[in-house]
XYZ file of C-alpha atoms in Angstrom:
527
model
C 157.902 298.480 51.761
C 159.563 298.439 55.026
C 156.655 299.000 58.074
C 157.293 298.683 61.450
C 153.775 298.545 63.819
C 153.524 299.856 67.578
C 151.517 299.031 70.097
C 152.181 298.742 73.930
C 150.768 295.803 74.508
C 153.079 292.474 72.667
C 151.413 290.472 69.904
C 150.389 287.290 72.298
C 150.718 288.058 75.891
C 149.451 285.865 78.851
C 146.884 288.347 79.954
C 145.135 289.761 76.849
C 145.512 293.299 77.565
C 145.061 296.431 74.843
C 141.159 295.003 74.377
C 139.868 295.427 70.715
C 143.083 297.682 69.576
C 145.278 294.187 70.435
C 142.823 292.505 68.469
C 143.295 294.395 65.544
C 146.592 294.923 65.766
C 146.993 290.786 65.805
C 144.924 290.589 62.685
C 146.667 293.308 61.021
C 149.943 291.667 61.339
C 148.211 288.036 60.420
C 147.198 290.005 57.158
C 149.997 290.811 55.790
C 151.542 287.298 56.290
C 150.762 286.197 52.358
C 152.307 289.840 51.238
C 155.957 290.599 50.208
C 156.339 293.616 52.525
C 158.347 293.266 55.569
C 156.162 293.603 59.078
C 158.183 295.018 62.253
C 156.561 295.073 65.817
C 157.369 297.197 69.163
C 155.687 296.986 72.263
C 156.769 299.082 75.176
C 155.468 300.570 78.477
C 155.059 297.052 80.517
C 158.382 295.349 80.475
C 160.850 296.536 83.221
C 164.087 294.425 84.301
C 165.441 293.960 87.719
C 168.786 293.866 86.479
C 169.038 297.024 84.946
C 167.342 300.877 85.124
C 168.630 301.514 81.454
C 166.336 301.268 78.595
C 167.032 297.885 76.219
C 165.317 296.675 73.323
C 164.991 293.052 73.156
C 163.554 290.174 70.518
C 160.876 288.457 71.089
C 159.195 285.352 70.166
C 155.517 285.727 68.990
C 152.973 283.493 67.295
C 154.022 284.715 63.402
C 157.388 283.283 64.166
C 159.632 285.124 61.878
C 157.063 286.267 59.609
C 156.879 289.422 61.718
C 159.744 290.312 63.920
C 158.561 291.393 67.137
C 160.959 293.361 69.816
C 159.796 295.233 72.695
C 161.042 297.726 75.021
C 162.183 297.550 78.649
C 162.230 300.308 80.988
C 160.103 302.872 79.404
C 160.009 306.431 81.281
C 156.608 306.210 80.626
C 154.232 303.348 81.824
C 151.466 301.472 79.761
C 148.410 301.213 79.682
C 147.610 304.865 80.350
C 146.446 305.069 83.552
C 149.913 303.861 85.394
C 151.171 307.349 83.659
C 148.750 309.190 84.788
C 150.023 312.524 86.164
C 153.396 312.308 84.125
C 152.738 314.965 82.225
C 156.312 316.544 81.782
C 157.781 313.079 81.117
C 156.116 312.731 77.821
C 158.420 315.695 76.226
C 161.669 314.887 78.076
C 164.286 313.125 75.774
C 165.905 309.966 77.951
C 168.451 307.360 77.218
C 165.078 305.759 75.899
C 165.497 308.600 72.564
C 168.926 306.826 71.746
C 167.889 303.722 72.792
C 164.548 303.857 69.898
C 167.125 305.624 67.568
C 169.794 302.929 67.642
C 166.973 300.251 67.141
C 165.553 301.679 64.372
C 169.584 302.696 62.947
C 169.810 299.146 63.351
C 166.676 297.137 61.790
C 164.751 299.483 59.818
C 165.231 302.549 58.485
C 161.454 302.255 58.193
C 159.223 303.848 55.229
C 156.278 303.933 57.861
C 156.345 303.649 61.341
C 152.357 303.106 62.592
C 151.448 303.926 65.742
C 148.506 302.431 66.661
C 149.017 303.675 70.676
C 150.927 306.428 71.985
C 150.632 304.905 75.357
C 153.829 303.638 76.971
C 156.393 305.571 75.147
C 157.862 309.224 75.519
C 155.861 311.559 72.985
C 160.060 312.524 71.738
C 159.729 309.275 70.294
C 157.774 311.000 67.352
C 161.350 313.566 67.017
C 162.799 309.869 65.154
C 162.106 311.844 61.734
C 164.794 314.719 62.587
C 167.373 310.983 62.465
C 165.498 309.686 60.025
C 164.195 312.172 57.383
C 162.717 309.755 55.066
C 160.728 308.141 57.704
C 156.558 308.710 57.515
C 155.492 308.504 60.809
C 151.130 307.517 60.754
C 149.307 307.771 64.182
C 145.679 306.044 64.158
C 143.730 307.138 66.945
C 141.738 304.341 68.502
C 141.363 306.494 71.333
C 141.744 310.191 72.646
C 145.456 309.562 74.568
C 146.035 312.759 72.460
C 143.665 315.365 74.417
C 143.132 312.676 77.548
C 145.813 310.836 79.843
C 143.313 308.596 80.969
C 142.234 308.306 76.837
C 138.792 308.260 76.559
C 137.274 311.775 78.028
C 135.458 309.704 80.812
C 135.787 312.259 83.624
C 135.498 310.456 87.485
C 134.498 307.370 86.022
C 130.622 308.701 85.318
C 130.275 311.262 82.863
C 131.538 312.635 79.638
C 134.097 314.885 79.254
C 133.608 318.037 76.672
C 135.353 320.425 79.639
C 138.353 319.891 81.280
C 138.434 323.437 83.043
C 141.756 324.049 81.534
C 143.475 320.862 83.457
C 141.664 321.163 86.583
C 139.360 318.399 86.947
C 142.175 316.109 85.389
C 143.770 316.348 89.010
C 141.070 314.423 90.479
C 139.495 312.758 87.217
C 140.413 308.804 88.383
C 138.695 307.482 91.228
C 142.219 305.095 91.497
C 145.153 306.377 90.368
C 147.504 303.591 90.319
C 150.978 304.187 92.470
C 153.509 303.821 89.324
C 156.406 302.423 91.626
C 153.879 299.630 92.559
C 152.860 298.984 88.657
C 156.780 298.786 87.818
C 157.813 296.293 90.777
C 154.711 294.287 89.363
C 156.272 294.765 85.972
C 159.477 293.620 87.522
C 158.093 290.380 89.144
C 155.785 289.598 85.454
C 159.543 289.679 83.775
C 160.960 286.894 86.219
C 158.441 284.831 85.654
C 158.604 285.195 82.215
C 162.038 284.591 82.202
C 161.878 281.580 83.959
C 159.219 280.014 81.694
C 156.370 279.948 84.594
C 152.649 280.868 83.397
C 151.665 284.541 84.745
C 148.265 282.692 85.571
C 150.372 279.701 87.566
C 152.037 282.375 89.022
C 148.514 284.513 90.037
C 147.591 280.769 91.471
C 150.538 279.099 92.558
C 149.065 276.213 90.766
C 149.576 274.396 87.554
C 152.153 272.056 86.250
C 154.989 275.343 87.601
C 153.585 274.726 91.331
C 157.150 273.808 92.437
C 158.936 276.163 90.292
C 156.589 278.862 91.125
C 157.467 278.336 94.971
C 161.330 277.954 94.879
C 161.517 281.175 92.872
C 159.287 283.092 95.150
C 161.591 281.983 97.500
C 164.907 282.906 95.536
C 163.042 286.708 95.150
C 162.860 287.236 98.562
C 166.346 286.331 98.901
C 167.986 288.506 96.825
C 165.150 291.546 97.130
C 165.124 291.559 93.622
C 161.324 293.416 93.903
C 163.093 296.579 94.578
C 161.851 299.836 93.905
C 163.342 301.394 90.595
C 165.131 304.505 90.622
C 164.421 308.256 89.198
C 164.347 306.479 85.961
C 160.426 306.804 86.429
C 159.235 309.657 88.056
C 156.135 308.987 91.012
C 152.865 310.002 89.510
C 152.591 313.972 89.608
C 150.725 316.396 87.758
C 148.983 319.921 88.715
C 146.111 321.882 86.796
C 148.952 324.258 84.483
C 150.541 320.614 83.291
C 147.647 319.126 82.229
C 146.632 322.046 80.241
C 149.924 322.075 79.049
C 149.750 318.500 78.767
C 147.523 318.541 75.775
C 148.724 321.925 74.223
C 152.041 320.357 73.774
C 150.403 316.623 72.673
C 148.329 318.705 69.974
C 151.330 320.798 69.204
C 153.613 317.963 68.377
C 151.082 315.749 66.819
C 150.761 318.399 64.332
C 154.125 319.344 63.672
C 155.506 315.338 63.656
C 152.810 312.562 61.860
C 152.778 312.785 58.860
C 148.803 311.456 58.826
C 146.608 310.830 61.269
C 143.726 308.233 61.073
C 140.481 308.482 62.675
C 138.392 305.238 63.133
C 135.107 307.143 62.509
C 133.520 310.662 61.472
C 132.813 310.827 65.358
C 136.443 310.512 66.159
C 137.748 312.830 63.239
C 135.277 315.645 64.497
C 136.301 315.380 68.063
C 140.183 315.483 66.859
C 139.487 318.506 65.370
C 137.590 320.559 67.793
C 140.756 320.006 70.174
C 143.058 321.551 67.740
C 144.725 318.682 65.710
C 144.962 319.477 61.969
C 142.033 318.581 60.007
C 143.731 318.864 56.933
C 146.071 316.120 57.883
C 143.175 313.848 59.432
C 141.820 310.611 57.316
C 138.391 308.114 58.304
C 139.990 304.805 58.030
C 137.140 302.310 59.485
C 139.112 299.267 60.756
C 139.253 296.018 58.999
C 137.744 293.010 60.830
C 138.115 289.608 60.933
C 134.779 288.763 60.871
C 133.786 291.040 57.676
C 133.876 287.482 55.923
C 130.866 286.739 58.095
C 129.403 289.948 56.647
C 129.420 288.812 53.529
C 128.031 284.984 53.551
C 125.864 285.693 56.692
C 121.971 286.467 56.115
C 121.079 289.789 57.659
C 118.659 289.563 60.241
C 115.582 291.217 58.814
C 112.609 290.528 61.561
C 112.495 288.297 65.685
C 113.548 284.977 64.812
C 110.901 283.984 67.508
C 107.273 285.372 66.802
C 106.720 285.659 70.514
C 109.662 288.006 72.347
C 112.645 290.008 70.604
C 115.623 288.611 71.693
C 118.191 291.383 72.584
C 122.341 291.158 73.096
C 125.031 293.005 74.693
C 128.687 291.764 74.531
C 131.590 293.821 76.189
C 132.651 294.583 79.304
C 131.026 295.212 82.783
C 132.256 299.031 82.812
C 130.615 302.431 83.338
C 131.976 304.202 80.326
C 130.546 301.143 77.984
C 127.194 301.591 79.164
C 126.251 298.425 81.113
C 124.969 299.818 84.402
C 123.411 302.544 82.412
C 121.887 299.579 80.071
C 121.032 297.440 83.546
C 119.217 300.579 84.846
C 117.480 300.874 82.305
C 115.988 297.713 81.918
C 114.724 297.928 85.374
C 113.027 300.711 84.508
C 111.110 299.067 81.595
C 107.432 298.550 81.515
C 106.221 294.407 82.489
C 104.362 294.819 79.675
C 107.386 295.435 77.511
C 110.340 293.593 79.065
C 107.613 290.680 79.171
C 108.582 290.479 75.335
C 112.121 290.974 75.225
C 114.676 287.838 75.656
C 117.916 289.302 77.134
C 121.677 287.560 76.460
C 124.209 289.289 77.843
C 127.967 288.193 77.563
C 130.048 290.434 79.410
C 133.539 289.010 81.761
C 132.570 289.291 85.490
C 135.375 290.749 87.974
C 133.912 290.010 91.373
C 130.836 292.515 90.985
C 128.233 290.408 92.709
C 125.858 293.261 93.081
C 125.584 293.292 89.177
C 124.904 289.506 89.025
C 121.940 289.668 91.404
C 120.558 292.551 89.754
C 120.809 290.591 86.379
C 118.619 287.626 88.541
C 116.199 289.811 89.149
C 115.547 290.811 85.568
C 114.302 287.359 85.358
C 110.976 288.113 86.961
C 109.882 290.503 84.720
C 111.645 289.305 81.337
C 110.633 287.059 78.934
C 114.102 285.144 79.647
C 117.704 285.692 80.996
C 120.615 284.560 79.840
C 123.885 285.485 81.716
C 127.588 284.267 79.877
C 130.474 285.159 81.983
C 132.832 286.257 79.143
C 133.390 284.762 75.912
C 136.239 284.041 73.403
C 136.744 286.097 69.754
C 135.997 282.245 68.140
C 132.371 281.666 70.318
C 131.025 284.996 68.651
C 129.221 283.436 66.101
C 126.776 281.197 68.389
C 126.987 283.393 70.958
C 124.871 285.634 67.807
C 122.977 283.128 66.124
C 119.684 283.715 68.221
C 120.151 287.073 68.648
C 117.477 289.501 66.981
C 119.334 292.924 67.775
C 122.358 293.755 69.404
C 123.017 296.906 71.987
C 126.000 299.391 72.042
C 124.853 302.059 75.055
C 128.044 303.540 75.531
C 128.233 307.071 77.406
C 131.797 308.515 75.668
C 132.904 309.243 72.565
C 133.611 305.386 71.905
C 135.865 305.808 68.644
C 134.567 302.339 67.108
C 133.869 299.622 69.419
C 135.589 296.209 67.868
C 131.848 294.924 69.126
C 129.768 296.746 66.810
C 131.253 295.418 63.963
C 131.537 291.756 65.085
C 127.806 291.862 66.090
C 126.573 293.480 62.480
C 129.539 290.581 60.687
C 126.811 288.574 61.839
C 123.861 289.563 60.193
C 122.792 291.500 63.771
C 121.263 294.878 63.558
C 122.677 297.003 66.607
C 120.865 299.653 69.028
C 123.458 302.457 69.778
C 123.772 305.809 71.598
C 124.327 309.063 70.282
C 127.995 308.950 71.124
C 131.175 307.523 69.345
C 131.822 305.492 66.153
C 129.171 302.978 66.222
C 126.141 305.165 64.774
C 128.063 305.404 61.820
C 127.732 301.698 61.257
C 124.289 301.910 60.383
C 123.795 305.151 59.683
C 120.053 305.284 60.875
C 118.618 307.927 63.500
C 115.876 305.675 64.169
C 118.356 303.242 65.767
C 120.043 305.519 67.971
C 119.640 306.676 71.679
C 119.959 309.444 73.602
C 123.435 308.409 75.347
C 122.052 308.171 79.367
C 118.771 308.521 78.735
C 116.851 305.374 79.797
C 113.686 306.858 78.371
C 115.328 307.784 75.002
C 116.425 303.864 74.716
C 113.335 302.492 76.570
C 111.357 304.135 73.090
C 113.599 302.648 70.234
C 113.521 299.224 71.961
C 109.301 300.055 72.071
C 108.898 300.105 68.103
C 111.385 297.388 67.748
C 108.847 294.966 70.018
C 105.482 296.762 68.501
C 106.898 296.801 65.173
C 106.516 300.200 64.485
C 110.491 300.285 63.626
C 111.175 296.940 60.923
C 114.675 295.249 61.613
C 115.126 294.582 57.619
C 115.533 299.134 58.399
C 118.618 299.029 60.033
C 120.349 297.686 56.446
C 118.924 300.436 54.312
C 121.977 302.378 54.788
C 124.779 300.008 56.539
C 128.028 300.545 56.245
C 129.914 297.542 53.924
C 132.159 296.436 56.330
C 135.924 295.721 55.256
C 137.952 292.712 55.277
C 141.771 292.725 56.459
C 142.950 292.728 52.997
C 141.019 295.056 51.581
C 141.874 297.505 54.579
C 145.341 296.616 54.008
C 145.390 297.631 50.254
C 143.805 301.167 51.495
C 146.182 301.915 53.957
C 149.271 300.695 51.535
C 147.826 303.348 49.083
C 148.392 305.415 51.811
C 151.615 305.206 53.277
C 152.194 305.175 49.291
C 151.109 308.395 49.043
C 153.094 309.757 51.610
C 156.237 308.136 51.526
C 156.586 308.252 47.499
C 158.044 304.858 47.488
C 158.295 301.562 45.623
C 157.864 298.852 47.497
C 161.584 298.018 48.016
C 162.859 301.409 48.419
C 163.091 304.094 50.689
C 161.127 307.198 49.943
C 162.619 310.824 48.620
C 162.050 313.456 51.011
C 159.079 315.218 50.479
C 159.152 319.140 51.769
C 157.779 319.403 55.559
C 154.387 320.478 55.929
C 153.518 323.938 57.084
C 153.671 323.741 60.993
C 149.943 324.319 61.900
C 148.986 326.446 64.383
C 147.233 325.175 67.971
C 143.375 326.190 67.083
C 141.731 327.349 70.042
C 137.857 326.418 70.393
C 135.420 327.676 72.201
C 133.102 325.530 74.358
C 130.103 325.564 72.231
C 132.462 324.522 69.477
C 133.083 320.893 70.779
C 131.596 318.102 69.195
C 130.370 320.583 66.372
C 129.536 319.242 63.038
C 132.796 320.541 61.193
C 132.845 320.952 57.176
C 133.394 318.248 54.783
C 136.706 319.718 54.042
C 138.326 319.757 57.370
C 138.356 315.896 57.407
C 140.296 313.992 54.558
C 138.895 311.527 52.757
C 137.817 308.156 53.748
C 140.517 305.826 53.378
């Protein structure tokens, strides 16, 4: 089987962008290396030339060598990550030179049984139109996100609340408190691809230090020169976008998601319900919970049953320093513990600190009234495993529809039960009420951490109905069944054409409808 894999961020950039979906996508890829199919990858939305407006697809090197092919895309119409796109609502349904640029690629080095889109950030949405060139083609979208019903993805309106009501598109004109100028995210594009091109380190660049100190300086120097940081051309559109195009925005996204993939992957029950009450076709929706990594660990590790030190509870969070995850929310509300509670609680948190020195102190002052404070200023995939190893429970507080936080499932590889909100994937993990909070409510998490400390809720409780977490190949066999199933092929073949679905229909839902608990049947089964 022939597979080509997109995602806008490349395999092994410099700057580790694309957070857990990158990491997936990596071990994905690493997965298959041992198997006979043959792996294609395309990244797009971040690469822009100064030489020339016009899109080109280029080869790239990449850390499987030429056990996966890797290409990626310059000069996108559409910018990646999703926020430098923000407000190009029309662009994502106009067909560019970019259309017969894909089509050529894929005339060239596929045709493709699947192509897997594990983003739809950074490419045109007529990208998904390849199947009227290439019939036989399956096209498989997994949502690790809501880029679908959201242009900023994850239905976090102004950066502080969740978002079930987008007042048909009108709080989508003002939802981000910084909405990135796209010429300036494109010229920095631009200057990224010299540097890249002239073999000097993005981070010797950022520095002007390094071994490339020199090189770094004379090129500078040649840029300035020539002007070659010029401002591209109508080839991207400035960032515009009015309440009737955002509405239209996701009546079109929904529309053509429906009428184009050919399945549609939901990391969670959580996700899958929320796809649904926005119209995309439940019928043509599967629960595919990610493979990990760290799943070995899952397996040989000794679940954490009770404190590993009779006298405090010692209590984790790992992520990122960011609203939507629930780390202020989780800061505020461990000021607002009771001394005679936080006196019995030992608090690690690993999260990467960008400059915010008003969270650091507040973190020092937790030392007063905790039992201890540990602070690590980021950490790397391989440190996981001691960062865990005297960790009693872990927390996931996050306050939007997370869709399954890579986190979650590294901390419970580990043997470490996890605390979540009400919101998102990660409930599903352990599949215990008793473990979950009230997403925002201080109180609501304030109480399960309570009978965790008094022992009126057991750890050994959180593994009465866990999830069995999945390996790489094991999640690789399930989704092979899949693209099996809908492509009809052999594993060296291309597939017969199967007979287009039934176009579905745009479901309209009303407000109370949101977030409902659907029926069993609208949701395929778990994959």
């Amino acid at each position: 089987m022939k597979i080509l894999y997109y995602n806008w961020t490349p395999l092994d950039e410099e700057e580790n962008r694309g957070g857990g979906v990158s990491v997936y996508q990596r071990n994905l890829i690493e997965g298959y290396l041992s198997r006979s199919e043959q792996i294609d990858f395309l990244s797009s939305g971040t690469a822009y030339s100064i030489d020339d407006d016009r899109p080109f697809i280029i080869k790239t090197n990449n850390m499987f060598q030429e056990k996966c092919r890797s290409f990626q895309l310059f000069n996108s119409p559409i910018p990646a990550p999703a926020h430098s796109a923000f407000g190009l609502n029309k662009s994502l349904f106009v067909r560019t030179e970019a259309d017969s640029c894909f089509e050529r690629f894929i005339a060239e080095h596929g045709p493709y049984d699947v192509i897997h889109f594990n983003n739809l950030e950074g490419i045109p949405l007529t990208f998904l139109s390849i199947k009227d060139k290439f019939p036989n083609t399956r096209l498989v979208v997994t949502h690790h996100n809501y880029f679908a019903i959201c242009p900023q993805v994850n239905l976090w309106k102004r950066d502080r609340v969740n978002c079930r009501d987008f007042h048909d598109g009108r709080d989508c004109e003002h939802c981000l408190i910084h909405r990135p100028s796209t010429v300036e995210t494109l010229s920095r594009y631009q200057l990224a691809t010299i540097f890249q091109n002239n073999n000097i380190s993005l981070l010797d660049a950022a520095q002007m230090g390094g071994g490339n100190h020199d090189k770094a300086i004379a090129l500078f120097k040649d840029i300035n020169m020539r002007k070659w940081c010029r401002r591209l051309s109508d080839a991207v559109p400035a960032n515009v976008g009015n309440q009737s195009d955002y509405l239209t925005r996701r009546r079109a996204f929904v529309e053509l998601i429906n009428d184009k993939v050919d399945l549609n992957l939901a990391v969670s029950s959580r996700v899958a319900r929320v796809l649904t009450s926005y119209g995309i076709n439940g019928d043509n929706i599967k629960i595919s919970y990610i493979g990990t990594k760290h799943a070995g660990a899952f397996k040989s590790n000794k679940q954490k049953t009770s404190p590993i030190n009779s006298e405090y509870i010692s209590l984790c969070y790992l992520g990122y320093m960011r609203a939507d995850k629930g780390f202020y929310f989780f800061i505020d509300a461990l000021e607002a513990m009771p001394i005679h509670l936080s006196s019995k609680i030992y608090l690690k948190i690993a999260a990467r600190n960008h400059g915010d020195k008003n969270a650091l102190d507040r973190l020092d002052q937790l030392r007063k009234k905790f039992f201890d404070v540990k602070y690590v200023d980021g950490y790397r995939q391989d440190e996981i495993s001691n960062l865990l190893s005297d960790v009693d429970v872990g927390i996931i507080p996050v306050l939007w529809e997370d869709n399954l936080p890579q986190v979650a499932l590294e901390m419970v590889s580990y043997g470490v039960p996890i605390i979540t909100s009400d919101l998102g994937g990660a409930q599903e993990i352990g599949g215990n009420p008793d473990f979950v909070f009230e997403a925002g409510s201080p109180s609501s998490l304030i109480q399960v951490i309570n009978k965790l400390v008094n022992g009126d809720l057991e750890l050994s409780r959180f593994w009465d109905n866990c999830l069995s977490l999945i390996d790489m190949p094991t999640h690789i066999e399930k989704m092979l069944a899949e693209y099996g199933r809908i492509t009809r092929v052999g594993p060296d073949r291309i597939g017969e054409s199967v007979t287009p679905r039934r176009r579905h229909p745009i479901q309209q839902f009303k407000k109370s409808d949101r977030f409902a608990s659907f029926p069993a049947h609208t949701i395929g089964a778990v994959v």
